Short mmCIF file of C-alpha atoms and ligand atoms in Angstrom, two decimals:
data_model
loop_
_atom_site.label_atom_id
_atom_site.label_comp_id
_atom_site.label_asym_id
_atom_site.label_seq_id
_atom_site.Cartn_x
_atom_site.Cartn_y
_atom_site.Cartn_z
CA UNK G 1 0.00 0.00 0.00
CA UNK G 2 1.37 3.41 -0.86
CA UNK G 3 1.05 6.05 1.80
CA UNK G 4 -0.71 9.31 1.05
CA UNK G 5 1.90 12.02 0.33
CA UNK G 6 2.58 14.50 3.12
CA UNK G 7 0.86 17.82 2.48
CA UNK G 8 3.14 20.74 1.67
CA UNK G 9 0.75 23.08 3.42
CA UNK G 10 -1.72 22.30 6.16
CA UNK G 11 -4.02 25.02 7.45
CA UNK G 12 -6.05 24.28 10.59
CA UNK G 13 -8.91 26.46 11.81
CA UNK G 14 -7.19 29.66 10.68
CA UNK G 15 -8.71 32.95 11.82
CA UNK G 16 -7.66 36.43 10.77
CA UNK G 17 -9.64 39.23 12.35
CA UNK G 18 -9.17 42.97 11.93
CA UNK G 19 -10.13 45.19 14.86
CA UNK G 20 -12.60 48.01 14.20
CA UNK G 21 -11.55 51.05 16.20
CA UNK G 22 -13.92 53.83 17.19
CA UNK G 23 -13.95 57.18 18.92
CA UNK G 24 -11.23 59.44 20.24
CA UNK G 25 -9.96 56.70 22.54
CA UNK G 26 -9.51 54.41 19.57
CA UNK G 27 -11.25 51.63 21.44
CA UNK G 28 -11.87 48.31 19.74
CA UNK G 29 -15.56 48.30 18.87
CA UNK G 30 -15.68 45.01 16.99
CA UNK G 31 -13.82 42.63 14.72
CA UNK G 32 -13.95 42.10 10.97
CA UNK G 33 -13.77 38.32 10.70
CA UNK G 34 -12.06 38.28 7.31
CA UNK G 35 -10.96 34.64 7.69
CA UNK G 36 -12.98 32.71 10.24
CA UNK G 37 -12.02 29.11 10.89
CA UNK G 38 -10.56 27.91 7.59
CA UNK G 39 -8.93 24.47 7.19
CA UNK G 40 -7.45 22.83 4.08
CA UNK G 41 -4.33 21.10 2.77
CA UNK G 42 -2.27 21.45 -0.39
CA UNK G 43 0.00 18.64 -1.63
CA UNK G 44 3.35 19.29 -3.31
CA UNK G 45 2.74 20.26 -6.94
CA UNK G 46 -0.99 20.63 -6.38
CA UNK G 47 -3.12 23.65 -7.27
CA UNK G 48 -6.00 24.56 -5.00
CA UNK G 49 -8.34 27.10 -6.58
CA UNK G 50 -9.99 29.54 -4.19
CA UNK G 51 -13.20 31.20 -5.38
CA UNK G 52 -15.75 33.52 -3.84
CA UNK G 53 -17.19 37.00 -4.12
CA UNK G 54 -15.14 40.10 -3.55
CA UNK G 55 -14.71 40.74 0.18
CA UNK G 56 -15.09 37.11 1.31
CA UNK G 57 -11.51 36.97 2.62
CA UNK G 58 -9.45 35.42 -0.20
CA UNK G 59 -6.64 37.96 -0.20
CA UNK G 60 -6.47 38.01 3.60
CA UNK G 61 -6.14 34.22 3.62
CA UNK G 62 -3.33 34.38 1.03
CA UNK G 63 -1.54 37.10 2.97
CA UNK G 64 -1.81 35.13 6.20
CA UNK G 65 -0.17 32.13 4.51
CA UNK G 66 2.71 34.41 3.54
CA UNK G 67 3.07 35.66 7.11
CA UNK G 68 1.82 39.11 6.06
CA UNK G 69 -1.18 39.00 8.42
CA UNK G 70 -1.02 37.82 12.00
CA UNK G 71 -3.60 35.09 12.65
CA UNK G 72 -5.99 35.50 15.57
CA UNK G 73 -6.08 31.71 15.85
CA UNK G 74 -5.35 28.43 14.12
CA UNK G 75 -2.19 26.97 12.65
CA UNK G 76 -0.29 27.11 9.36
CA UNK G 77 2.01 24.13 8.88
CA UNK G 78 4.38 24.42 5.94
CA UNK G 79 6.69 21.51 5.11
CA UNK G 80 5.90 19.98 8.48
CA UNK G 81 6.83 23.10 10.45
CA UNK G 82 4.42 25.34 12.32
CA UNK G 83 4.87 28.89 10.98
CA UNK G 84 3.55 30.41 14.20
CA UNK G 85 6.12 28.59 16.33
CA UNK G 86 9.14 29.78 14.31
CA UNK G 87 10.97 33.04 14.73
CA UNK G 88 13.96 34.84 13.25
CA UNK G 89 16.22 33.00 10.83
CA UNK G 90 14.20 29.75 10.76
CA UNK G 91 11.03 31.65 9.89
CA UNK G 92 12.77 33.62 7.14
CA UNK G 93 14.20 30.40 5.67
CA UNK G 94 10.75 28.84 5.58
CA UNK G 95 9.12 32.00 4.23
CA UNK G 96 11.55 31.95 1.32
CA UNK G 97 9.85 28.83 0.01
CA UNK G 98 6.48 30.49 -0.37
CA UNK G 99 5.90 33.56 -2.51
CA UNK G 100 2.90 35.59 -3.63
CA UNK G 101 1.94 37.38 -6.82
CA UNK G 102 -0.84 39.95 -6.97
CA UNK G 103 -3.58 41.13 -9.28
CA UNK G 104 -1.92 44.43 -9.96
CA UNK G 105 1.80 43.91 -10.45
CA UNK G 106 2.18 47.66 -10.78
CA UNK G 107 1.51 48.25 -7.12
CA UNK G 108 3.67 45.33 -6.00
CA UNK G 109 6.75 46.29 -8.06
CA UNK G 110 8.78 49.22 -6.74
CA UNK G 111 8.59 51.82 -9.55
CA UNK G 112 12.08 53.13 -8.76
CA UNK G 113 13.83 49.81 -9.31
CA UNK G 114 15.02 48.45 -12.63
CA UNK G 115 13.91 45.04 -13.81
CA UNK G 116 17.34 43.63 -12.96
CA UNK G 117 17.13 45.00 -9.42
CA UNK G 118 13.57 43.77 -9.01
CA UNK G 119 14.13 40.19 -10.07
CA UNK G 120 17.43 39.73 -8.19
CA UNK G 121 16.57 41.62 -5.00
CA UNK G 122 15.69 38.42 -3.13
CA UNK G 123 18.84 36.63 -4.32
CA UNK G 124 21.01 39.47 -3.04
CA UNK G 125 19.08 39.70 0.23
CA UNK G 126 19.44 35.98 0.91
CA UNK G 127 23.02 35.89 -0.46
CA UNK G 128 22.15 33.34 -3.12
CA UNK G 129 23.94 34.77 -6.16
CA UNK G 130 26.67 32.15 -5.69
CA UNK G 131 29.41 33.93 -7.59
CA UNK G 132 27.24 34.94 -10.51
CA UNK G 133 26.56 38.53 -11.43
CA UNK G 134 23.15 40.09 -10.97
CA UNK G 135 22.93 40.50 -14.73
CA UNK G 136 23.53 36.79 -15.40
CA UNK G 137 20.95 35.73 -12.83
CA UNK G 138 18.42 38.30 -14.02
CA UNK G 139 18.76 37.18 -17.66
CA UNK G 140 18.19 33.57 -16.70
CA UNK G 141 15.16 34.34 -14.55
CA UNK G 142 13.61 36.51 -17.24
CA UNK G 143 14.21 33.81 -19.85
CA UNK G 144 12.33 31.34 -17.65
CA UNK G 145 9.23 33.53 -17.87
CA UNK G 146 9.60 34.15 -21.60
CA UNK G 147 11.15 37.63 -21.55
CA UNK G 148 14.41 38.58 -23.23
CA UNK G 149 17.29 40.26 -21.45
CA UNK G 150 17.04 43.62 -23.29
CA UNK G 151 14.81 45.00 -20.63
CA UNK G 152 17.17 44.66 -17.65
CA UNK G 153 17.63 48.37 -17.09
CA UNK G 154 14.08 49.48 -17.74
CA UNK G 155 11.46 50.37 -15.13
CA UNK G 156 8.07 48.73 -14.43
CA UNK G 157 6.02 51.56 -15.98
CA UNK G 158 7.62 50.86 -19.37
CA UNK G 159 5.89 47.46 -19.60
CA UNK G 160 2.40 46.18 -20.36
CA UNK G 161 0.31 44.47 -17.65
CA UNK G 162 1.15 40.99 -18.94
CA UNK G 163 4.88 41.74 -19.02
CA UNK G 164 4.73 43.17 -15.51
CA UNK G 165 3.08 39.98 -14.32
CA UNK G 166 5.95 38.03 -15.93
CA UNK G 167 8.45 40.24 -14.08
CA UNK G 168 6.62 39.56 -10.78
CA UNK G 169 6.78 35.85 -11.55
CA UNK G 170 10.52 35.98 -12.29
CA UNK G 171 10.98 37.81 -9.01
CA UNK G 172 8.90 35.25 -7.10
CA UNK G 173 10.72 32.32 -8.72
CA UNK G 174 14.19 33.68 -7.93
CA UNK G 175 14.13 32.06 -4.49
CA UNK G 176 13.04 28.69 -5.89
CA UNK G 177 9.81 28.51 -3.92
CA UNK G 178 7.75 25.35 -3.53
CA UNK G 179 4.52 27.25 -3.12
CA UNK G 180 3.06 30.30 -4.82
CA UNK G 181 -0.06 32.22 -3.85
CA UNK G 182 -1.48 33.73 -7.05
CA UNK G 183 -4.02 36.38 -6.05
CA UNK G 184 -6.23 37.15 -9.06
CA UNK G 185 -3.08 37.07 -11.25
CA UNK G 186 -4.90 37.56 -14.55
CA UNK G 187 -8.00 39.51 -13.52
CA UNK G 188 -6.55 42.86 -14.60
CA UNK G 189 -5.30 41.60 -17.97
CA UNK G 190 -6.86 41.54 -21.44
CA UNK G 191 -8.36 38.17 -22.36
CA UNK G 192 -5.66 37.29 -24.91
CA UNK G 193 -2.92 38.16 -22.43
CA UNK G 194 -4.74 36.21 -19.71
CA UNK G 195 -4.32 33.02 -21.73
CA UNK G 196 -0.57 33.62 -22.11
CA UNK G 197 -0.07 34.15 -18.39
CA UNK G 198 -2.23 31.10 -17.55
CA UNK G 199 -0.12 28.99 -19.91
CA UNK G 200 3.03 30.31 -18.31
CA UNK G 201 1.73 29.42 -14.85
CA UNK G 202 0.84 25.91 -16.03
CA UNK G 203 4.27 25.53 -17.62
CA UNK G 204 6.10 26.77 -14.50
CA UNK G 205 4.08 24.41 -12.33
CA UNK G 206 5.17 21.51 -14.54
CA UNK G 207 8.83 22.54 -14.71
CA UNK G 208 9.36 23.40 -11.05
CA UNK G 209 6.81 21.12 -9.37
CA UNK G 210 5.19 24.20 -7.82
CA UNK G 211 2.07 24.12 -5.67
CA UNK G 212 -0.35 27.02 -6.08
CA UNK G 213 -3.14 28.60 -4.15
CA UNK G 214 -4.89 30.10 -7.13
CA UNK G 215 -7.30 32.85 -6.10
CA UNK G 216 -9.85 34.08 -8.59
CA UNK G 217 -13.46 35.08 -8.87
CA UNK G 218 -13.44 33.73 -12.45
CA UNK G 219 -14.66 30.13 -12.31
CA UNK G 220 -13.60 29.25 -15.84
CA UNK G 221 -9.99 30.26 -15.10
CA UNK G 222 -10.08 28.32 -11.81
CA UNK G 223 -11.40 25.23 -13.60
CA UNK G 224 -8.48 25.40 -16.03
CA UNK G 225 -5.82 25.79 -13.36
CA UNK G 226 -6.93 23.78 -10.34
CA UNK G 227 -6.75 20.17 -9.24
CA UNK G 228 -9.06 20.98 -6.35
CA UNK G 229 -11.34 23.92 -5.61
CA UNK G 230 -12.37 25.59 -2.35
CA UNK G 231 -15.37 27.92 -2.30
CA UNK G 232 -15.24 30.69 0.26
CA UNK G 233 -18.15 32.67 1.69
CA UNK G 234 -17.84 35.30 4.40
CA UNK G 235 -14.54 34.08 5.80
CA UNK G 236 -15.38 30.36 5.67
CA UNK G 237 -14.80 27.55 3.19
CA UNK G 238 -18.29 26.27 2.39
CA UNK G 239 -17.37 23.60 -0.17
CA UNK G 240 -14.14 21.89 -1.22
CA UNK G 241 -13.23 18.98 -3.45
CA UNK G 242 -11.71 17.83 -6.74
CA UNK G 243 -12.38 20.43 -9.45
CA UNK G 244 -14.61 18.11 -11.48
CA UNK G 245 -16.64 17.05 -8.41
CA UNK G 246 -17.24 20.61 -7.25
CA UNK G 247 -17.95 21.94 -10.74
CA UNK G 248 -20.12 19.04 -11.98
CA UNK G 249 -21.93 18.09 -8.78
CA UNK G 250 -21.86 21.16 -6.58
CA UNK G 251 -23.63 20.48 -3.29
CA UNK G 252 -23.62 23.83 -1.50
CA UNK G 253 -26.40 26.22 -2.61
CA UNK G 254 -23.84 29.04 -2.78
CA UNK G 255 -21.56 27.10 -5.14
CA UNK G 256 -24.59 26.22 -7.26
CA UNK G 257 -25.52 29.88 -7.49
CA UNK G 258 -21.96 30.86 -8.48
CA UNK G 259 -21.86 28.14 -11.13
CA UNK G 260 -25.26 28.97 -12.54
CA UNK G 261 -23.94 32.41 -13.47
CA UNK G 262 -21.21 30.95 -15.73
CA UNK G 263 -22.22 30.09 -19.31
CA UNK G 264 -21.12 26.56 -20.28
CA UNK G 265 -20.84 25.95 -24.03
CA UNK G 266 -22.31 22.61 -25.13
CA UNK G 267 -23.81 21.89 -21.71
CA UNK G 268 -27.35 22.04 -20.56
CA UNK G 269 -27.62 25.32 -18.74
CA UNK G 270 -29.27 25.03 -15.35
CA UNK G 271 -31.65 27.77 -14.41
CA UNK G 272 -29.72 30.79 -13.32
CA UNK G 273 -29.93 31.26 -9.57
CA UNK G 274 -30.00 34.93 -8.71
CA UNK G 275 -28.75 35.68 -5.23
CA UNK G 276 -30.66 38.45 -3.57
CA UNK G 277 -29.09 40.86 -1.12
CA UNK G 278 -25.48 41.81 -0.68
CA UNK G 279 -22.70 39.94 1.02
CA UNK G 280 -23.32 40.63 4.74
CA UNK G 281 -20.61 42.44 6.65
CA UNK G 282 -17.90 40.12 8.03
CA UNK G 283 -18.00 42.35 11.13
CA UNK G 284 -21.49 41.07 11.92
CA UNK G 285 -21.83 37.64 10.29
CA UNK G 286 -25.36 36.17 10.40
CA UNK G 287 -25.94 33.51 13.07
CA UNK G 288 -26.21 29.85 12.05
CA UNK G 289 -25.15 29.31 8.46
CA UNK G 290 -23.56 32.54 7.18
CA UNK G 291 -25.28 32.02 3.82
CA UNK G 292 -28.83 31.58 5.14
CA UNK G 293 -30.11 35.15 4.52
CA UNK G 294 -29.39 34.73 0.79
CA UNK G 295 -29.96 31.00 0.43
CA UNK G 296 -32.89 30.06 -1.85
CA UNK G 297 -33.34 26.78 0.07
CA UNK G 298 -32.89 28.01 3.65
CA UNK G 299 -34.73 26.11 6.40
CA UNK G 300 -35.56 27.51 9.85
CA UNK G 301 -32.61 25.61 11.37
CA UNK G 302 -30.18 27.43 9.07
CA UNK G 303 -30.68 30.67 11.00
CA UNK G 304 -30.01 28.98 14.32
CA UNK G 305 -27.25 26.41 14.06
CA UNK G 306 -23.92 26.25 12.26
CA UNK G 307 -24.25 23.73 9.42
CA UNK G 308 -22.67 20.25 9.71
CA UNK G 309 -19.79 19.42 7.38
CA UNK G 310 -20.59 16.47 5.11
CA UNK G 311 -17.75 14.59 3.46
CA UNK G 312 -17.97 11.98 0.68
CA UNK G 313 -15.44 9.17 0.19
CA UNK G 314 -13.81 11.11 -2.64
CA UNK G 315 -12.97 13.94 -0.23
CA UNK G 316 -15.68 16.27 -1.57
CA UNK G 317 -17.01 18.19 1.45
CA UNK G 318 -19.49 20.97 2.10
CA UNK G 319 -21.18 22.64 5.06
CA UNK G 320 -24.97 22.67 4.80
CA UNK G 321 -28.07 21.67 6.79
CA UNK G 322 -29.95 20.47 3.74
CA UNK G 323 -29.72 16.69 3.20
CA UNK G 324 -28.42 16.11 -0.33
CA UNK G 325 -30.81 14.40 -2.75
N1 ADP V 1 -6.23 45.65 6.64
C1 ADP V 1 -7.56 45.51 6.83
N2 ADP V 1 -8.19 46.14 7.83
C2 ADP V 1 -9.52 45.99 8.06
N3 ADP V 1 -10.31 45.23 7.28
C3 ADP V 1 -9.75 44.57 6.24
C4 ADP V 1 -8.34 44.68 5.96
N4 ADP V 1 -8.07 43.91 4.86
C5 ADP V 1 -9.24 43.36 4.48
N5 ADP V 1 -10.25 43.75 5.31
C6 ADP V 1 -11.66 43.31 5.24
O1 ADP V 1 -11.66 41.90 5.29
C7 ADP V 1 -12.65 41.38 4.40
C8 ADP V 1 -12.00 40.44 3.41
O2 ADP V 1 -11.19 41.19 2.51
P1 ADP V 1 -10.29 40.53 1.39
O3 ADP V 1 -9.45 39.47 2.02
O4 ADP V 1 -9.58 41.60 0.66
O5 ADP V 1 -11.38 39.84 0.44
P2 ADP V 1 -11.25 39.33 -1.08
O6 ADP V 1 -9.82 39.22 -1.43
O7 ADP V 1 -11.99 38.03 -1.11
O8 ADP V 1 -11.96 40.36 -1.90
C9 ADP V 1 -13.33 42.58 3.77
O9 ADP V 1 -14.49 42.86 4.51
C10 ADP V 1 -12.32 43.68 3.92
O10 ADP V 1 -12.96 44.93 4.00
MG1 MG V 2 -8.78 40.06 -3.03
#
């Protein structure tokens, strides 16, 4: 019998809350529960897609995995080591192996640095040039993302959105990470450029055995990229499973509503489910199931009790009171 591979990343009951401060005394008047009890795993080389409406906590979750937000609770275990228990050098070493790219590479690339400086900054910082010049390393990194070395001494504003995303990728790859959080990496790009960047991400995953947390509100892009999908609603993962299971046999009413909004060529189109009402504030999440005020199938119990998590043998799980048919 072969043992299941060890996860690269294991997240247990993660919570990230932002305090709301009020008045002249700056007292804490409440908490925005941006991420509220999230658990999942990612295997080496695996891509987990993370979908959900704007404001449901996707970016905050990604930032917490990078150590950019301090969790209010829960654990992040990367390569068998608890991120929260590490400090100093050990933490920096571990952090090196996970990197993040953002929707808008313009705001994440320092406009005063040249491309060469940008892509080799991490190598210099971690003393990893190993006798090579910055120029040599920069050329190699740029080549790996399909850019030629002519642009070494140019600045981010001189490039298109797609090229800037390639520069961010070269920069992220410089430290040979095992894990990359891609936060809406193609959402700001033209459709034709989107396809090029998606292909590059698929190619890099293959070549370097990278694992991704691929965040997007675009379900068709997530379907293309992800081995598994997690659906997030108001700081919680409401459904998770293999991409085909979640996309073909969605069980959570929220996932069904999201999917019904996506046109599927050649497939019978289910009736579009229109969600009424806005996403409630994560500072005052509804009691019971957080989705119940908008759920077309809500039962009285949904407003009172947190939903049970149901899990099938294939690992497909969802949190809902309604017994599946
Ligand atoms: N630094 C912050 N301070 C206070 N609230 C924040 C902060 N960052 C995000 N939030 C809030 O947390 C929630 C989740 O935000 P975010 O993670 O950006 O969602 P998404 O990426 O899914 O759009 C939102 O309600 C947002 O307003
Ligand atoms: Mg976001």
